[in-house]
Short mmCIF file of C-alpha atoms in Angstrom, two decimals:
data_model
loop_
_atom_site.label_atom_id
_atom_site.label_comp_id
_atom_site.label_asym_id
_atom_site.label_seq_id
_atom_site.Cartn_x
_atom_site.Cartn_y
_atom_site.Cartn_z
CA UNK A 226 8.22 37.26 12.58
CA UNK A 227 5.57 34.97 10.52
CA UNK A 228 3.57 32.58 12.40
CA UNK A 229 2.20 30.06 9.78
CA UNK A 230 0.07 28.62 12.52
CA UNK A 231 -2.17 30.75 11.83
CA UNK A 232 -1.89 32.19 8.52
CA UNK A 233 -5.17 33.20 6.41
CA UNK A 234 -3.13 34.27 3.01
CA UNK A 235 -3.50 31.86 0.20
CA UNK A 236 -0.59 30.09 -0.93
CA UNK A 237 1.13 32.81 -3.74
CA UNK A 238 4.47 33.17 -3.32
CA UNK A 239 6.45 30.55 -6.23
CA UNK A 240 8.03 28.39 -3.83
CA UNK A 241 4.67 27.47 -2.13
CA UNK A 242 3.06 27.06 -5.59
CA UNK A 243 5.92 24.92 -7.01
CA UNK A 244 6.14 22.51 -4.09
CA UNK A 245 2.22 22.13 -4.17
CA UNK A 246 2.41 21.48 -7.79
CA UNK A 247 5.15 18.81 -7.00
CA UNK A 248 3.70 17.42 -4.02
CA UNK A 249 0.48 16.35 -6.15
CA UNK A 250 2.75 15.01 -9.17
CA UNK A 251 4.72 12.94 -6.71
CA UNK A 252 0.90 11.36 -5.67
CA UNK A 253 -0.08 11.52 -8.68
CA UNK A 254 2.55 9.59 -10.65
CA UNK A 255 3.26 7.16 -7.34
CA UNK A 256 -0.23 6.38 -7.21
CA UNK A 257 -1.49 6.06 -10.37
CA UNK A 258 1.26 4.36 -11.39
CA UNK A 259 0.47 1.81 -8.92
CA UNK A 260 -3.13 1.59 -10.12
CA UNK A 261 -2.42 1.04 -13.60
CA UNK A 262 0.10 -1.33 -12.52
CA UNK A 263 -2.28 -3.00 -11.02
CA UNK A 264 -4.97 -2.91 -13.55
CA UNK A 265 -1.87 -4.33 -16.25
CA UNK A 266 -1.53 -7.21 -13.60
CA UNK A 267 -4.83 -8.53 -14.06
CA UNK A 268 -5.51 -8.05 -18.02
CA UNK A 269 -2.18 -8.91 -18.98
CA UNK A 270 -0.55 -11.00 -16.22
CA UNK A 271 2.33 -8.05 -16.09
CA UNK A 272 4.27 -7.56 -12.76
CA UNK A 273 4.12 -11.24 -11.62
CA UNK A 274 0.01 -10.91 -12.19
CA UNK A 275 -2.25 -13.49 -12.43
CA UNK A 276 -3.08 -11.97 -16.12
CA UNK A 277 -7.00 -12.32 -17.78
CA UNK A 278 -7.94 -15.93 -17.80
CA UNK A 279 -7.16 -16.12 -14.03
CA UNK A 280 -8.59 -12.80 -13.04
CA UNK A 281 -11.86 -13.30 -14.85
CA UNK A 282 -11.74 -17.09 -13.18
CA UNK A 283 -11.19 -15.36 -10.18
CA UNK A 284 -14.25 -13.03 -10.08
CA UNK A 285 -16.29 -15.22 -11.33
CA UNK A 286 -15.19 -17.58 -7.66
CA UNK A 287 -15.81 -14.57 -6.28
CA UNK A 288 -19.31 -14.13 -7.74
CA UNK A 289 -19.47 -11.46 -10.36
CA UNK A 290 -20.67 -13.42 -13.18
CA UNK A 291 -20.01 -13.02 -15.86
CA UNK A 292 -16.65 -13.19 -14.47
CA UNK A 293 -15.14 -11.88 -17.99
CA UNK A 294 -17.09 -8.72 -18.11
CA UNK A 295 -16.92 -7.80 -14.17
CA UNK A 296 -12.96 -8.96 -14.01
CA UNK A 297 -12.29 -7.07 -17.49
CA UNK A 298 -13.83 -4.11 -16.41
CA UNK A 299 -12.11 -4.17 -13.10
CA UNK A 300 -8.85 -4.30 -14.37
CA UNK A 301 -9.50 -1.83 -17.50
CA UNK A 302 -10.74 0.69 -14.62
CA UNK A 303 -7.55 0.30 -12.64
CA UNK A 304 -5.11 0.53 -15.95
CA UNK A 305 -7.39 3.20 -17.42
CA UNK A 306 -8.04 4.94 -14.01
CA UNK A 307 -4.42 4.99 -13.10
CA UNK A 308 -3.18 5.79 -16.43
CA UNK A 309 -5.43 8.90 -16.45
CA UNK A 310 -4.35 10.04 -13.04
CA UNK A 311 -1.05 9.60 -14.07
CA UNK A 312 -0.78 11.93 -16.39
CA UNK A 313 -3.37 14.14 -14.74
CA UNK A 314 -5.76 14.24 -17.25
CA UNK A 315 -9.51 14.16 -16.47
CA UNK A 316 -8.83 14.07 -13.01
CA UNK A 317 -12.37 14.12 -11.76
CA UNK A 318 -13.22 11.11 -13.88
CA UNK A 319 -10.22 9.48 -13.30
CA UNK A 320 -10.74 9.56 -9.33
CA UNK A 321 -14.33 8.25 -9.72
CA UNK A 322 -13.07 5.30 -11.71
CA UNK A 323 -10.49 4.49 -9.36
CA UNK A 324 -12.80 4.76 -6.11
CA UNK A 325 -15.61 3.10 -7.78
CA UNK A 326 -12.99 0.18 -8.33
CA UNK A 327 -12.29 0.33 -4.75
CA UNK A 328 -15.79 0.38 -3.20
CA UNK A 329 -16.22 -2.95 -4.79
CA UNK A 330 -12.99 -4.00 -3.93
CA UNK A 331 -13.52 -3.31 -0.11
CA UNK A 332 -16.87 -4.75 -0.76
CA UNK A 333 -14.96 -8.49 -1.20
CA UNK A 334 -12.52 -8.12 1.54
CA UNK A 335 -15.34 -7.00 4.21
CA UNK A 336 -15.02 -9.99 6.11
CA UNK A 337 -11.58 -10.06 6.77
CA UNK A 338 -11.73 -6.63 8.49
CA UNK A 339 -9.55 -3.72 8.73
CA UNK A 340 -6.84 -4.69 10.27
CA UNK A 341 -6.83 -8.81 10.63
CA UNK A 342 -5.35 -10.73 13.05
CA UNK A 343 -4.56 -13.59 10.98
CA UNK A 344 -2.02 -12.65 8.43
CA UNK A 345 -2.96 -15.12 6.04
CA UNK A 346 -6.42 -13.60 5.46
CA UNK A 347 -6.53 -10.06 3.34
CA UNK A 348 -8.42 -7.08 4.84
CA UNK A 349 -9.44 -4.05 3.41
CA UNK A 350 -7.21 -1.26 4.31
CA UNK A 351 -5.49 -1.34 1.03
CA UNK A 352 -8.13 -0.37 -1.08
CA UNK A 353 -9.54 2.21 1.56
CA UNK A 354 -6.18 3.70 1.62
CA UNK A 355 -6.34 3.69 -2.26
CA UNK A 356 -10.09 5.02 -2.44
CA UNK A 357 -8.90 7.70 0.01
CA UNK A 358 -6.01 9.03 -2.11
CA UNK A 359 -7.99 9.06 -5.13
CA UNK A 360 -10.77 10.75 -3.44
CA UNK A 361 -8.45 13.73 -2.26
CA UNK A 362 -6.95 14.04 -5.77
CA UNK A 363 -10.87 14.81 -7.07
CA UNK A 364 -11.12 17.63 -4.90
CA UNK A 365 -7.56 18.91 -5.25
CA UNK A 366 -7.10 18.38 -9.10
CA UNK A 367 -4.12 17.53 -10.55
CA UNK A 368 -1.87 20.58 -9.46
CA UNK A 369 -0.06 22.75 -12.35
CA UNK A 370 2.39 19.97 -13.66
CA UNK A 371 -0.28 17.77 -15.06
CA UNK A 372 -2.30 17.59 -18.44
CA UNK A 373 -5.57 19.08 -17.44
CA UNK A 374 -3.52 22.22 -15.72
CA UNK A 375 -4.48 25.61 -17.78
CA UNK A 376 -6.67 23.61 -20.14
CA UNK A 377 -10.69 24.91 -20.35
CA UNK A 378 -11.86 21.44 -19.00
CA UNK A 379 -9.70 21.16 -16.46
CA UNK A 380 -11.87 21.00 -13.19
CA UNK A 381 -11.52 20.55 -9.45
CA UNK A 382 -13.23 21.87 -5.69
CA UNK A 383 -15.57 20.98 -3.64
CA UNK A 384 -18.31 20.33 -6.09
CA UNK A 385 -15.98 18.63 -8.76
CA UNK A 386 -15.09 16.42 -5.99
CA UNK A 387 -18.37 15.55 -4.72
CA UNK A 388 -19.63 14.70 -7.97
CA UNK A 389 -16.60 12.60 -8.50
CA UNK A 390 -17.20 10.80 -5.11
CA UNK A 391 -20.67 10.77 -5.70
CA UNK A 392 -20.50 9.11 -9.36
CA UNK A 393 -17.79 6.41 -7.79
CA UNK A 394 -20.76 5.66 -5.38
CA UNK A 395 -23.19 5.13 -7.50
CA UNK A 396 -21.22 3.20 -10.41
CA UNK A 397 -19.96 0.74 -7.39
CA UNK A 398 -23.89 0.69 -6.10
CA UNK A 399 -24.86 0.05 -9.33
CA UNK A 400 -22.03 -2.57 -9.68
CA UNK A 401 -22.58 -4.70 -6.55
CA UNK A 402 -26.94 -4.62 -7.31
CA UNK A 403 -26.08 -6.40 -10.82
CA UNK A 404 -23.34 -8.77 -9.20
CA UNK A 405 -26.45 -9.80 -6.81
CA UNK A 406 -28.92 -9.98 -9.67
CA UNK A 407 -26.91 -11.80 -12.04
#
């Protein structure tokens, strides 16, 4: 009789290693497909977007001016971020971009909470949700059916994660100081 409750032997037989492998493709693809989706909304107005006149017009209303380099950037770092998660290649980076992107994006929907009561105003769960799955993915990696899996730059733990995290931080610090300034 196995009790998995309270097993302490890594995860080695195939089965185990195959459905973690899939399990982190399935995230993977689903989420970074979203992402880039995203990201293709606002530079090129795909999926019913708003497309890059209206985005940059947009966060330049909402105060990062230039509006053209902070709304460019925003959606090349979901398209690029996503993209890159997608296929599971650079993973570390890849997560940094996308939680970076999502710092600031919380950042603008602050005031309408968590969870608002008015359904007309936008809160930030969303993007914490999306900063959160990213986040896991940079101390995870990829899994085995990805682009970075077996190759000598292929990175992921605890301090691959933290620097990803940490990096996202700063680049969204960094971000929000020069949306003040400018």
């Amino acid at each position: 009789m196995t009790d998995t409750a309270t097993r302490t032997t890594p995860i080695n037989t195939a089965d185990e290693v195959n459905a973690l492998g899939i399990g982190l493709l399935v995230l993977r693809v689903g989420f970074g497909g979203l992402m880039a989706a995203y990201g293709a909304q606002k530079l090129f107005g795909w999926f019913n977007g708003m497309g890059w006149q209206a985005t940059t017009d947009g966060f330049e209303a909402m105060g990062y001016n230039p509006g053209v380099v902070f709304g460019t950037l925003a959606g090349l770092s979901e398209l690029v971020g996503g993209l890159l998660l997608v296929f599971g290649l650079f993973t570390p980076l890849a997560a940094a971009i996308v939680v970076g992107t999502m710092i600031n994006a919380i950042n603008v929907l602050w005031s309408g909470g968590l969870f608002p009561s008015d359904p007309s105003v936008t809160g930030f769960s969303s993007p914490l949700v999306y900063a959160i799955a990213a986040a896991a993915l940079a101390f995870t990696g990829p899994g085995r059916f990805s682009l970075d899996a077996g190759r000598p730059w292929a990175r992921q733990g605890v301090v691959w994660g933290a620097a990803a995290v940490g990096v996202a931080v700063v680049a969204a610090v960094l971000t929000l100081i020069l949306k003040a300034a400018l």
